[in-house]
Short mmCIF file of C-alpha atoms in Angstrom, two decimals:
data_model
loop_
_atom_site.label_atom_id
_atom_site.label_comp_id
_atom_site.label_asym_id
_atom_site.label_seq_id
_atom_site.Cartn_x
_atom_site.Cartn_y
_atom_site.Cartn_z
CA MET A 1201 -22.09 -26.85 -1.67
CA THR A 1202 -21.99 -23.92 0.73
CA LYS A 1203 -19.24 -23.76 3.35
CA PRO A 1204 -19.19 -21.83 6.64
CA TRP A 1205 -16.28 -19.70 5.38
CA PHE A 1206 -17.84 -18.49 2.12
CA LYS A 1207 -19.54 -15.58 3.93
CA ASN A 1208 -16.05 -14.18 4.60
CA TYR A 1209 -15.14 -14.02 0.89
CA PRO A 1210 -14.92 -10.53 -0.61
CA GLU A 1211 -18.17 -9.93 -2.53
CA ASN A 1212 -16.65 -10.07 -6.03
CA VAL A 1213 -14.48 -13.17 -5.39
CA ALA A 1214 -15.68 -16.46 -6.90
CA HIS A 1215 -15.81 -19.71 -4.89
CA GLU A 1216 -14.44 -21.63 -7.89
CA VAL A 1217 -12.08 -20.57 -10.67
CA ASP A 1218 -11.40 -22.05 -14.12
CA LEU A 1219 -7.98 -23.66 -13.88
CA ASN A 1220 -7.57 -24.41 -17.60
CA ARG A 1221 -6.39 -20.95 -18.65
CA TYR A 1222 -2.84 -22.18 -19.30
CA ALA A 1223 -1.69 -25.54 -20.69
CA SER A 1224 1.59 -25.26 -18.75
CA LEU A 1225 3.78 -22.72 -17.01
CA VAL A 1226 5.60 -22.18 -20.33
CA ASP A 1227 2.28 -21.10 -21.86
CA LEU A 1228 1.81 -18.65 -18.95
CA PHE A 1229 5.41 -17.40 -19.40
CA HIS A 1230 5.01 -16.59 -23.11
CA GLN A 1231 1.71 -14.78 -22.59
CA THR A 1232 3.20 -12.72 -19.74
CA THR A 1233 6.49 -11.72 -21.41
CA ALA A 1234 4.63 -10.71 -24.60
CA LYS A 1235 2.23 -8.54 -22.60
CA TYR A 1236 4.76 -6.70 -20.38
CA LYS A 1237 7.81 -6.70 -22.72
CA GLN A 1238 9.59 -3.44 -21.83
CA GLN A 1239 8.62 -3.32 -18.16
CA THR A 1240 11.02 -4.32 -15.39
CA ALA A 1241 10.47 -7.87 -14.18
CA TYR A 1242 13.35 -8.26 -11.69
CA SER A 1243 15.77 -5.83 -10.01
CA ASN A 1244 18.81 -6.61 -7.83
CA PHE A 1245 21.59 -4.29 -6.54
CA GLY A 1246 20.13 -1.58 -8.82
CA ALA A 1247 20.45 -3.68 -12.00
CA GLU A 1248 17.23 -4.52 -13.84
CA LEU A 1249 15.91 -7.11 -16.30
CA THR A 1250 12.83 -6.44 -18.41
CA PHE A 1251 10.30 -9.17 -19.17
CA GLU A 1252 11.73 -9.30 -22.71
CA GLN A 1253 15.28 -9.76 -21.37
CA VAL A 1254 14.10 -12.56 -19.06
CA ASP A 1255 12.55 -14.18 -22.16
CA GLU A 1256 15.74 -13.83 -24.24
CA LEU A 1257 18.19 -14.86 -21.51
CA SER A 1258 16.13 -17.86 -20.34
CA ARG A 1259 15.83 -18.95 -24.01
CA SER A 1260 19.63 -18.92 -24.29
CA PHE A 1261 20.00 -20.86 -21.05
CA ALA A 1262 17.35 -23.39 -22.09
CA ALA A 1263 19.13 -23.85 -25.44
CA PHE A 1264 22.43 -24.46 -23.61
CA LEU A 1265 20.82 -27.08 -21.34
CA GLN A 1266 19.17 -28.80 -24.28
CA GLY A 1267 21.87 -28.41 -26.96
CA LYS A 1268 25.07 -28.76 -24.91
CA LEU A 1269 24.02 -30.90 -21.91
CA ASN A 1270 21.26 -32.90 -23.63
CA ILE A 1271 18.79 -32.17 -20.82
CA ALA A 1272 15.49 -33.78 -21.81
CA LYS A 1273 11.91 -33.40 -20.58
CA GLY A 1274 11.46 -34.87 -17.09
CA GLU A 1275 15.16 -34.77 -16.09
CA ARG A 1276 15.94 -33.22 -12.71
CA VAL A 1277 18.10 -30.10 -12.61
CA ALA A 1278 19.15 -28.63 -9.25
CA LEU A 1279 19.15 -24.86 -8.67
CA MET A 1280 21.15 -23.82 -5.58
CA CYS A 1281 21.10 -20.06 -5.61
CA PRO A 1282 20.00 -17.10 -3.42
CA ASN A 1283 17.87 -14.20 -4.70
CA THR A 1284 19.89 -12.91 -7.66
CA LEU A 1285 18.88 -12.08 -11.23
CA CYS A 1286 20.31 -15.47 -12.26
CA PHE A 1287 17.65 -17.37 -10.29
CA PRO A 1288 14.60 -16.49 -12.46
CA VAL A 1289 16.63 -16.73 -15.67
CA ALA A 1290 17.89 -20.20 -14.75
CA MET A 1291 14.44 -21.25 -13.50
CA TRP A 1292 12.63 -20.27 -16.69
CA GLY A 1293 15.39 -21.94 -18.72
CA ILE A 1294 14.91 -25.20 -16.81
CA ILE A 1295 11.12 -24.98 -17.20
CA ARG A 1296 11.32 -24.22 -20.94
CA VAL A 1297 13.20 -27.46 -21.69
CA GLY A 1298 10.56 -29.41 -19.73
CA ALA A 1299 13.01 -30.36 -16.99
CA VAL A 1300 12.09 -30.66 -13.30
CA GLN A 1301 13.64 -28.01 -11.04
CA VAL A 1302 15.02 -29.26 -7.74
CA ASN A 1303 15.17 -26.24 -5.42
CA VAL A 1304 18.20 -26.41 -3.13
CA ASN A 1305 19.01 -24.18 -0.17
CA PRO A 1306 22.49 -22.57 -0.70
CA MET A 1307 23.09 -22.82 3.07
CA TYR A 1308 22.78 -26.63 3.13
CA THR A 1309 25.41 -28.71 4.88
CA PRO A 1310 27.28 -31.27 2.74
CA ARG A 1311 25.18 -34.08 4.27
CA GLU A 1312 21.88 -32.38 3.43
CA LEU A 1313 23.08 -31.56 -0.08
CA ALA A 1314 24.23 -35.13 -0.81
CA HIS A 1315 20.89 -36.53 0.36
CA GLN A 1316 18.87 -34.21 -1.84
CA LEU A 1317 20.99 -34.58 -4.99
CA ASN A 1318 20.98 -38.37 -4.69
CA ASP A 1319 17.32 -38.64 -3.77
CA ALA A 1320 16.29 -36.50 -6.77
CA GLN A 1321 18.77 -38.32 -9.06
CA VAL A 1322 20.40 -35.08 -10.19
CA ASP A 1323 23.35 -34.92 -12.59
CA THR A 1324 23.19 -31.19 -13.42
CA ILE A 1325 23.38 -28.36 -10.88
CA ILE A 1326 23.36 -24.56 -11.15
CA ILE A 1327 25.15 -23.42 -8.00
CA PHE A 1328 26.10 -20.14 -6.28
CA SER A 1329 29.91 -20.00 -6.11
CA PRO A 1330 30.09 -19.58 -2.26
CA SER A 1331 28.16 -22.88 -2.02
CA THR A 1332 30.63 -24.82 -4.17
CA LYS A 1333 32.67 -25.80 -1.10
CA MET A 1334 29.73 -27.92 0.13
CA LEU A 1335 29.41 -29.55 -3.28
CA ALA A 1336 33.15 -30.24 -3.50
CA ASP A 1337 33.00 -32.03 -0.13
CA ILE A 1338 30.46 -34.60 -1.42
CA ILE A 1339 30.70 -34.54 -5.24
CA ASP A 1340 32.23 -38.04 -5.34
CA LYS A 1341 29.20 -39.38 -3.43
CA THR A 1342 26.78 -38.10 -6.10
CA ASN A 1343 26.10 -38.54 -9.84
CA VAL A 1344 26.58 -34.83 -10.58
CA LYS A 1345 28.56 -34.33 -13.78
CA ASN A 1346 27.44 -30.87 -15.02
CA ILE A 1347 28.21 -27.87 -12.77
CA ILE A 1348 27.16 -24.35 -13.79
CA THR A 1349 28.43 -21.70 -11.37
CA VAL A 1350 26.71 -18.42 -10.53
CA ASN A 1351 28.64 -15.36 -9.37
CA LEU A 1352 27.04 -12.57 -7.33
CA ASP A 1353 27.89 -10.04 -10.07
CA ASP A 1354 26.44 -12.09 -12.96
CA LEU A 1355 23.89 -10.02 -14.98
CA ILE A 1356 24.57 -7.10 -12.57
CA ASN A 1357 28.06 -6.05 -13.77
CA LYS A 1358 28.93 -3.71 -10.92
CA GLY A 1359 32.06 -5.49 -9.73
CA LEU A 1360 30.38 -7.09 -6.70
CA PRO A 1361 32.89 -9.33 -4.88
CA CYS A 1362 32.10 -13.03 -4.54
CA THR A 1363 33.75 -16.14 -3.09
CA PRO A 1364 35.56 -18.01 -5.91
CA VAL A 1365 34.53 -21.49 -7.04
CA ASP A 1366 36.11 -24.23 -4.92
CA GLU A 1367 39.32 -25.30 -6.68
CA ARG A 1368 38.50 -29.00 -6.15
CA LEU A 1369 35.74 -28.62 -8.77
CA THR A 1370 37.73 -28.61 -12.00
CA GLU A 1371 35.01 -29.25 -14.62
CA THR A 1372 32.68 -26.24 -14.27
CA ILE A 1373 31.20 -23.62 -16.60
CA SER A 1374 30.12 -20.15 -15.53
CA PHE A 1375 26.49 -19.10 -15.90
CA THR A 1376 27.46 -16.22 -18.20
CA ASP A 1377 29.48 -18.56 -20.47
CA ALA A 1378 26.51 -20.94 -20.61
CA LEU A 1379 24.26 -18.03 -21.68
CA ALA A 1380 26.80 -16.95 -24.35
CA GLN A 1381 27.00 -20.48 -25.79
CA GLY A 1382 23.23 -20.89 -25.73
CA GLU A 1383 22.68 -17.68 -27.74
CA ASN A 1384 23.68 -19.46 -30.96
CA ILE A 1385 21.83 -22.74 -30.35
CA GLU A 1386 18.32 -23.47 -31.57
CA LEU A 1387 15.78 -24.30 -28.85
CA SER A 1388 13.02 -26.82 -29.36
CA GLU A 1389 10.49 -26.37 -26.54
CA PRO A 1390 8.75 -29.68 -25.76
CA THR A 1391 4.97 -29.91 -25.49
CA LEU A 1392 3.97 -29.76 -21.82
CA CYS A 1393 0.70 -30.26 -20.01
CA GLN A 1394 -0.57 -29.55 -16.49
CA ALA A 1395 0.15 -33.13 -15.37
CA ASP A 1396 3.87 -32.78 -16.11
CA LEU A 1397 6.21 -32.49 -13.14
CA LEU A 1398 7.58 -28.97 -12.55
CA TYR A 1399 9.37 -28.84 -9.17
CA LEU A 1400 10.72 -31.22 -6.57
CA GLN A 1401 10.21 -29.08 -3.49
CA TYR A 1402 12.02 -30.66 -0.54
CA THR A 1403 10.38 -30.33 2.84
CA GLY A 1404 12.38 -28.91 5.74
CA GLY A 1405 13.20 -32.35 7.12
CA THR A 1406 11.95 -31.41 10.59
CA THR A 1407 11.01 -35.05 11.20
CA GLY A 1408 14.13 -36.63 9.69
CA LEU A 1409 15.44 -36.70 6.10
CA SER A 1410 13.70 -34.21 3.81
CA LYS A 1411 11.23 -35.54 1.23
CA GLY A 1412 10.66 -34.22 -2.28
CA ALA A 1413 7.10 -32.97 -2.79
CA MET A 1414 6.19 -33.54 -6.45
CA LEU A 1415 4.60 -30.35 -7.73
CA SER A 1416 3.20 -30.29 -11.26
CA HIS A 1417 2.60 -27.47 -13.72
CA GLY A 1418 -1.09 -27.85 -12.84
CA ASN A 1419 -0.42 -27.48 -9.10
CA LEU A 1420 1.36 -24.14 -9.52
CA ILE A 1421 -1.00 -22.82 -12.21
CA ALA A 1422 -3.91 -23.62 -9.86
CA ASN A 1423 -2.32 -21.79 -6.92
CA ILE A 1424 -1.44 -18.73 -9.04
CA LEU A 1425 -5.04 -18.51 -10.32
CA GLN A 1426 -6.53 -19.19 -6.87
CA TYR A 1427 -4.40 -16.44 -5.33
CA GLN A 1428 -5.15 -14.12 -8.24
CA GLU A 1429 -8.91 -14.52 -7.75
CA PHE A 1430 -8.83 -14.21 -3.96
CA SER A 1431 -6.57 -11.14 -3.91
CA LYS A 1432 -8.01 -9.51 -7.07
CA ASN A 1433 -8.92 -6.32 -5.18
CA HIS A 1434 -5.25 -5.81 -4.22
CA ILE A 1435 -3.62 -6.31 -7.66
CA ASP A 1436 -2.59 -3.42 -9.92
CA TYR A 1437 -1.55 -5.20 -13.12
CA GLY A 1438 1.74 -3.95 -14.56
CA ASN A 1439 2.27 -1.44 -11.74
CA ASP A 1440 2.91 -3.36 -8.53
CA VAL A 1441 6.37 -3.35 -6.93
CA VAL A 1442 7.19 -6.33 -4.72
CA ILE A 1443 10.13 -6.68 -2.34
CA THR A 1444 11.30 -10.30 -2.49
CA ALA A 1445 13.39 -11.09 0.58
CA ILE A 1446 12.21 -14.64 1.30
CA PRO A 1447 14.50 -16.96 -0.71
CA MET A 1448 13.05 -17.77 -4.12
CA TYR A 1449 13.87 -21.45 -3.63
CA HIS A 1450 11.34 -21.44 -0.78
CA ILE A 1451 7.84 -22.36 -1.96
CA PHE A 1452 6.21 -19.20 -0.55
CA ALA A 1453 8.41 -16.72 -2.47
CA LEU A 1454 8.57 -19.10 -5.44
CA MET A 1455 4.79 -19.17 -5.95
CA ALA A 1456 3.79 -15.71 -4.66
CA ASN A 1457 6.65 -13.45 -5.73
CA THR A 1458 8.58 -15.27 -8.46
CA LEU A 1459 5.56 -16.68 -10.33
CA SER A 1460 2.32 -14.92 -9.33
CA TYR A 1461 3.55 -11.33 -9.31
CA PHE A 1462 5.57 -12.04 -12.46
CA THR A 1463 2.26 -13.11 -14.07
CA PHE A 1464 0.66 -9.86 -12.85
CA GLY A 1465 3.41 -7.79 -14.53
CA ALA A 1466 4.93 -6.60 -11.24
CA LYS A 1467 8.51 -5.52 -10.61
CA ASN A 1468 10.29 -7.86 -8.19
CA VAL A 1469 13.03 -6.17 -6.15
CA LEU A 1470 15.28 -9.01 -5.02
CA VAL A 1471 17.05 -8.93 -1.64
CA THR A 1472 20.01 -11.32 -1.74
CA ASN A 1473 20.88 -11.24 1.96
CA PRO A 1474 17.93 -10.17 4.16
CA ARG A 1475 19.98 -11.00 7.27
CA ASP A 1476 21.96 -7.82 6.59
CA MET A 1477 19.15 -5.76 8.11
CA PRO A 1478 20.71 -2.25 7.68
CA SER A 1479 21.14 -2.90 3.91
CA PHE A 1480 17.65 -4.37 3.79
CA VAL A 1481 16.24 -1.16 5.28
CA GLU A 1482 18.14 0.82 2.59
CA VAL A 1483 16.33 -1.27 -0.07
CA TRP A 1484 13.04 -0.26 1.55
CA LYS A 1485 14.05 3.41 1.52
CA ASN A 1486 14.87 3.24 -2.21
CA THR A 1487 11.79 1.24 -3.26
CA ALA A 1488 8.21 2.44 -3.50
CA ALA A 1489 6.98 -1.03 -2.57
CA THR A 1490 3.30 -1.84 -2.95
CA ILE A 1491 3.49 -5.48 -1.82
CA PHE A 1492 5.67 -7.23 0.76
CA THR A 1493 5.69 -10.90 1.69
CA GLY A 1494 7.65 -12.15 4.69
CA VAL A 1495 7.86 -14.43 7.69
CA ASN A 1496 7.40 -13.44 11.33
CA THR A 1497 11.14 -13.22 12.09
CA LEU A 1498 11.68 -10.99 9.02
CA PHE A 1499 8.93 -8.55 10.05
CA ASN A 1500 10.25 -8.58 13.61
CA GLY A 1501 13.85 -8.02 12.47
CA LEU A 1502 12.90 -5.02 10.33
CA LEU A 1503 10.87 -3.49 13.15
CA HIS A 1504 13.92 -3.72 15.43
CA THR A 1505 16.33 -2.18 12.87
CA PRO A 1506 17.11 1.56 13.23
CA GLY A 1507 15.74 3.60 10.34
CA PHE A 1508 12.92 1.28 9.33
CA ASP A 1509 10.37 3.49 11.07
CA HIS A 1510 11.54 6.39 8.85
CA VAL A 1511 10.72 4.62 5.57
CA ASP A 1512 7.96 6.21 3.44
CA PHE A 1513 5.26 3.51 3.41
CA SER A 1514 2.66 5.55 1.49
CA SER A 1515 2.72 3.20 -1.53
CA LEU A 1516 2.52 -0.02 0.54
CA LYS A 1517 -0.95 -1.58 0.34
CA LEU A 1518 -0.50 -5.29 1.15
CA SER A 1519 1.74 -7.21 3.57
CA ILE A 1520 1.38 -10.99 3.73
CA GLY A 1521 3.02 -13.20 6.36
CA GLY A 1522 3.47 -16.95 5.97
CA GLY A 1523 6.01 -19.73 6.39
CA ALA A 1524 5.36 -19.77 10.16
CA ALA A 1525 2.84 -18.29 12.57
CA VAL A 1526 2.65 -14.50 12.61
CA GLN A 1527 2.69 -13.31 16.23
CA GLN A 1528 0.00 -10.80 17.16
CA ALA A 1529 2.50 -8.51 18.92
CA VAL A 1530 4.57 -8.36 15.70
CA ALA A 1531 1.46 -7.81 13.54
CA ASP A 1532 0.32 -4.96 15.81
CA LYS A 1533 3.74 -3.26 15.71
CA TRP A 1534 3.93 -3.72 11.90
CA GLN A 1535 0.60 -1.95 11.44
CA GLN A 1536 1.64 0.78 13.85
CA VAL A 1537 4.90 1.47 11.96
CA THR A 1538 3.79 0.93 8.33
CA GLY A 1539 0.09 1.79 8.56
CA VAL A 1540 -0.69 -1.49 6.76
CA LYS A 1541 -2.29 -4.53 8.35
CA LEU A 1542 -0.24 -7.73 8.30
CA GLN A 1543 -2.37 -10.40 6.58
CA GLU A 1544 -1.57 -14.01 7.45
CA GLY A 1545 -1.54 -16.84 4.94
CA TYR A 1546 -1.16 -20.56 5.46
CA GLY A 1547 0.24 -23.40 3.40
CA LEU A 1548 3.01 -25.96 2.98
CA SER A 1549 5.53 -27.12 0.38
CA GLU A 1550 3.14 -29.99 -0.37
CA THR A 1551 0.31 -27.58 -1.24
CA SER A 1552 2.16 -25.25 -3.67
CA PRO A 1553 1.82 -23.61 -0.98
CA ILE A 1554 -1.22 -21.40 -0.27
CA LEU A 1555 -4.30 -23.07 1.25
CA SER A 1556 -5.83 -20.09 3.07
CA LEU A 1557 -5.51 -16.31 3.44
CA ASN A 1558 -6.74 -13.79 5.98
CA PHE A 1559 -8.29 -10.73 4.35
CA GLY A 1560 -10.67 -10.26 7.27
CA ALA A 1561 -14.01 -11.79 8.30
CA THR A 1562 -17.60 -10.70 7.87
CA ILE A 1563 -19.56 -10.51 11.16
CA ASN A 1564 -23.09 -9.02 11.21
CA ASP A 1565 -22.52 -7.80 7.63
CA LYS A 1566 -19.43 -5.85 8.70
CA LYS A 1567 -15.83 -6.52 7.61
CA VAL A 1568 -13.69 -7.01 10.72
CA TYR A 1569 -10.19 -8.27 11.36
CA ILE A 1570 -9.76 -11.51 13.31
CA PRO A 1571 -6.24 -12.90 13.91
CA GLY A 1572 -5.79 -16.31 12.23
CA ILE A 1573 -5.08 -17.97 8.90
CA GLY A 1574 -8.38 -16.87 7.39
CA VAL A 1575 -10.37 -18.87 4.86
CA PRO A 1576 -9.51 -21.41 2.15
CA LEU A 1577 -8.80 -20.11 -1.35
CA PRO A 1578 -11.27 -20.89 -4.17
CA ASN A 1579 -11.42 -24.58 -5.20
CA THR A 1580 -9.99 -25.55 -1.78
CA ASP A 1581 -11.61 -27.56 1.01
CA ILE A 1582 -10.32 -27.82 4.58
CA SER A 1583 -11.48 -30.47 7.02
CA ILE A 1584 -10.52 -30.58 10.73
CA ARG A 1585 -10.19 -34.20 11.90
CA ASP A 1586 -9.42 -36.19 15.04
CA ASP A 1587 -6.74 -38.90 15.35
CA LEU A 1588 -9.19 -41.50 13.97
CA GLY A 1589 -9.84 -39.43 10.85
CA ASN A 1590 -13.32 -38.26 11.85
CA SER A 1591 -14.41 -34.65 11.28
CA VAL A 1592 -14.69 -32.70 14.54
CA GLU A 1593 -17.37 -30.16 15.43
CA GLN A 1594 -16.89 -26.49 14.51
CA GLY A 1595 -14.99 -24.90 17.40
CA GLU A 1596 -13.03 -28.08 18.27
CA SER A 1597 -9.32 -28.60 17.53
CA GLY A 1598 -7.99 -31.33 15.29
CA GLU A 1599 -5.58 -31.98 12.43
CA LEU A 1600 -6.01 -29.67 9.44
CA CYS A 1601 -6.57 -31.77 6.30
CA ALA A 1602 -6.81 -30.16 2.87
CA LYS A 1603 -8.01 -30.99 -0.61
CA GLY A 1604 -7.57 -28.93 -3.77
CA PRO A 1605 -5.84 -28.69 -7.17
CA GLN A 1606 -2.73 -27.18 -5.52
CA VAL A 1607 -2.07 -30.33 -3.43
CA MET A 1608 0.93 -32.41 -4.60
CA SER A 1609 0.56 -35.82 -6.23
CA GLY A 1610 2.90 -37.31 -3.59
CA TYR A 1611 6.51 -37.57 -2.42
CA TRP A 1612 9.21 -38.41 -4.96
CA ASN A 1613 10.05 -42.15 -4.91
CA ASN A 1614 8.40 -42.53 -1.50
CA ALA A 1615 5.06 -44.31 -1.75
CA GLU A 1616 5.08 -45.12 1.97
CA ALA A 1617 5.36 -41.47 3.06
CA THR A 1618 2.73 -40.50 0.46
CA ALA A 1619 0.29 -43.08 1.82
CA GLU A 1620 0.91 -41.87 5.40
CA CYS A 1621 0.07 -38.25 4.62
CA MET A 1622 -3.18 -38.85 2.70
CA THR A 1623 -6.61 -39.77 4.07
CA SER A 1624 -8.69 -42.51 2.47
CA ASP A 1625 -10.91 -39.85 0.88
CA GLY A 1626 -8.01 -37.92 -0.67
CA TYR A 1627 -7.22 -35.15 1.84
CA PHE A 1628 -3.63 -34.17 2.65
CA LYS A 1629 -2.82 -34.38 6.36
CA THR A 1630 -0.81 -31.28 7.22
CA GLY A 1631 0.37 -32.24 10.73
CA ASP A 1632 -0.94 -28.91 12.02
CA VAL A 1633 -3.52 -28.64 14.79
CA ALA A 1634 -6.23 -26.13 13.85
CA MET A 1635 -9.81 -25.12 14.56
CA LEU A 1636 -12.68 -23.49 12.66
CA ASP A 1637 -14.34 -20.80 14.79
CA GLU A 1638 -17.99 -19.73 14.92
CA HIS A 1639 -17.33 -17.03 12.30
CA GLY A 1640 -16.12 -19.52 9.67
CA PHE A 1641 -12.50 -18.54 10.25
CA PHE A 1642 -9.55 -20.93 10.64
CA HIS A 1643 -6.85 -20.74 13.33
CA ILE A 1644 -3.63 -22.76 13.66
CA VAL A 1645 -3.09 -23.98 17.20
CA ASP A 1646 0.34 -25.56 16.64
CA ARG A 1647 2.34 -28.31 14.96
CA LYS A 1648 1.23 -31.72 16.22
CA LYS A 1649 4.81 -32.81 16.82
CA ASP A 1650 5.71 -29.62 18.75
CA MET A 1651 2.84 -29.99 21.20
CA ILE A 1652 3.93 -30.28 24.87
CA ASN A 1653 1.98 -32.50 27.25
CA VAL A 1654 2.01 -31.10 30.80
CA SER A 1655 0.15 -33.38 33.24
CA GLY A 1656 -2.20 -34.46 30.46
CA PHE A 1657 -2.85 -30.90 29.26
CA ASN A 1658 -1.85 -29.90 25.71
CA VAL A 1659 0.44 -26.88 25.62
CA TYR A 1660 1.21 -25.23 22.27
CA PRO A 1661 4.57 -23.43 21.87
CA ASN A 1662 3.07 -20.86 19.48
CA GLU A 1663 0.77 -19.58 22.21
CA ILE A 1664 3.63 -19.13 24.70
CA GLU A 1665 5.93 -17.50 22.12
CA ALA A 1666 3.13 -15.11 21.10
CA GLU A 1667 2.53 -14.18 24.76
CA ILE A 1668 6.18 -13.49 25.58
CA ALA A 1669 6.47 -11.40 22.37
CA LYS A 1670 4.30 -8.82 24.19
CA MET A 1671 6.91 -8.38 26.94
CA PRO A 1672 9.02 -5.19 26.54
CA GLY A 1673 12.74 -5.86 26.17
CA ILE A 1674 12.32 -9.29 24.53
CA LEU A 1675 13.56 -9.64 20.92
CA GLU A 1676 12.39 -13.21 20.22
CA SER A 1677 11.83 -16.60 21.82
CA ALA A 1678 11.35 -20.30 21.11
CA CYS A 1679 9.65 -22.88 23.27
CA ILE A 1680 10.11 -26.66 23.60
CA GLY A 1681 9.01 -29.46 25.90
CA VAL A 1682 11.52 -31.22 28.18
CA SER A 1683 11.11 -34.31 30.37
CA ASP A 1684 9.83 -33.69 33.87
CA ASP A 1685 9.50 -36.23 36.72
CA LYS A 1686 6.30 -34.68 38.09
CA THR A 1687 4.40 -33.51 35.01
CA GLY A 1688 5.72 -35.77 32.24
CA GLU A 1689 6.85 -32.75 30.28
CA ALA A 1690 7.58 -29.15 31.23
CA VAL A 1691 7.85 -25.95 29.22
CA LYS A 1692 11.35 -24.64 28.49
CA LEU A 1693 11.66 -21.18 26.96
CA PHE A 1694 14.74 -19.88 25.12
CA ILE A 1695 14.90 -16.08 24.93
CA VAL A 1696 16.94 -13.42 23.15
CA LYS A 1697 16.61 -10.24 25.23
CA GLU A 1698 17.31 -6.61 24.34
CA GLU A 1699 17.05 -5.43 27.96
CA PRO A 1700 19.97 -6.99 29.92
CA SER A 1701 18.30 -6.59 33.33
CA ILE A 1702 15.42 -9.03 32.55
CA THR A 1703 15.64 -12.16 34.74
CA GLU A 1704 14.28 -15.68 34.50
CA GLN A 1705 11.75 -14.83 37.23
CA ASP A 1706 10.59 -11.71 35.33
CA VAL A 1707 9.77 -13.88 32.31
CA ILE A 1708 7.94 -16.54 34.36
CA GLU A 1709 5.87 -13.91 36.18
CA PHE A 1710 4.99 -12.14 32.93
CA CYS A 1711 3.81 -15.43 31.41
CA ARG A 1712 1.70 -16.25 34.48
CA GLN A 1713 -0.21 -13.00 34.03
CA GLY A 1714 -1.45 -14.00 30.56
CA LEU A 1715 -1.34 -17.81 30.62
CA THR A 1716 -2.84 -20.59 32.72
CA GLY A 1717 -0.40 -21.91 35.34
CA TYR A 1718 0.55 -25.16 33.56
CA LYS A 1719 1.44 -23.22 30.39
CA ALA A 1720 3.94 -20.94 32.14
CA PRO A 1721 7.59 -21.93 31.50
CA LYS A 1722 9.33 -23.92 34.20
CA HIS A 1723 12.76 -23.25 32.67
CA VAL A 1724 14.00 -20.03 31.02
CA VAL A 1725 17.34 -19.85 29.19
CA PHE A 1726 18.79 -16.64 27.76
CA ILE A 1727 20.73 -17.13 24.51
CA ASP A 1728 22.33 -14.84 21.88
CA GLU A 1729 20.41 -16.18 18.89
CA ILE A 1730 17.51 -18.54 18.13
CA PRO A 1731 18.47 -21.12 15.47
CA LYS A 1732 16.43 -20.56 12.29
CA SER A 1733 16.06 -22.02 8.83
CA SER A 1734 17.20 -19.96 5.82
CA VAL A 1735 13.65 -18.61 5.58
CA GLY A 1736 13.58 -17.53 9.22
CA LYS A 1737 11.49 -20.38 10.62
CA LEU A 1738 12.38 -21.23 14.24
CA LEU A 1739 14.24 -24.54 14.46
CA ARG A 1740 12.93 -25.93 17.74
CA ARG A 1741 14.52 -29.31 16.98
CA GLU A 1742 18.00 -27.74 17.31
CA LEU A 1743 17.10 -26.37 20.74
CA ARG A 1744 16.05 -29.85 21.80
#
């Protein structure tokens, strides 16, 4: 069946791909490590691991989990670690024993951590030592009995300092000791299939307590192969170099960087703390990166860091933005500085994550760039629907609903939430307002729950934030709706400014030049920092 977006596919890209190439992610892992043995798979603080070393070390870790901790197929194991060499080694070890990896943000508060560990029924955790304080605070409220601690210097051996393990946790084993013990233990890898559960990927919890999206081996294999087919003209097997600054526990970096580019034989250069922008720029200067994935705030932060504009970008050929809307002003500046267009992708934790990518549109037989989230990947269907579940006309806005092999089977132990997010004909309701334009190109308008209603008119924060991003002297902004006696709701804009002389009235007048009157902010507040998630997504709920 032909779709209005197929005309935008690169000529040699198939509309459907065979998803049965691998029986499980373990099958993919063994094929990849055998093919790229001596090449560098991951690099961090100048230390490197080859594909063969990742194979050997993850085998030892898997043997420790299986032989010492009796971890069996289907058991949940939490991994609470930033981007270090230990993350992929631990991950592949967990996967090779058939366990289910529960990805945990190392910046979680004790409350968030307790909820996730209890919800996922976890009794084994691999945890970054600076995060052990949070675990110690709530350990007696969980069933955790096995604690494996990761130090910043593990597998790097350069004497990097790290916060010690919280002294309240007495029964712990270090990651390096676990590897040493596992070296001498036999490993019996269980038989796995695509239907087996791989990850519990917890959603951000923007609407309350976070929920665990159940992602199978088949979900991730599908998304790797879909991305591989769609971006085939940008892949240089065995030669690509990828800077991985988005946390690997986040679904975007997990699928794209940690799994896909691993499969393609690329070298992943891991950035442990991307918030340290000067150090991050040094990584860029010392890396001939060919691929970079990021979020809008990360691109924006780099562009505002001294020295970034002096990096040699001659090897860079692909930059992909996701996780949140990429602002046009940021995309324009990125292209100006790096010479490479910023391509936007779209997806969610529940969809493994990529649903669509923007590699340009075809208009009158010419390839042109249109801002937006692009077109669905192969084997993926997107339907725009109204509040009653009916498809809307092309050009009209509605909720983006998606169907494809990358869509989760549901939320962990939460049948009610699963039923709420699926349509009767099997589409996942994303909660995002989108539209399909006349060129067969998709655009996100905003999150349904973030929409502001001013006198009956829908106002989308993304549009206002994108407009104010064009104003000189503004670093970043975030927009929310607040109660208003006259209009029901009014627009309130929080701004971080670089130019001290900018006033509230300057901002309002600038917005009125590019936006309809009712969209212009009624309130402007200048703050030092916009609250963000660990991935750099704006947390509007905290501003509320």
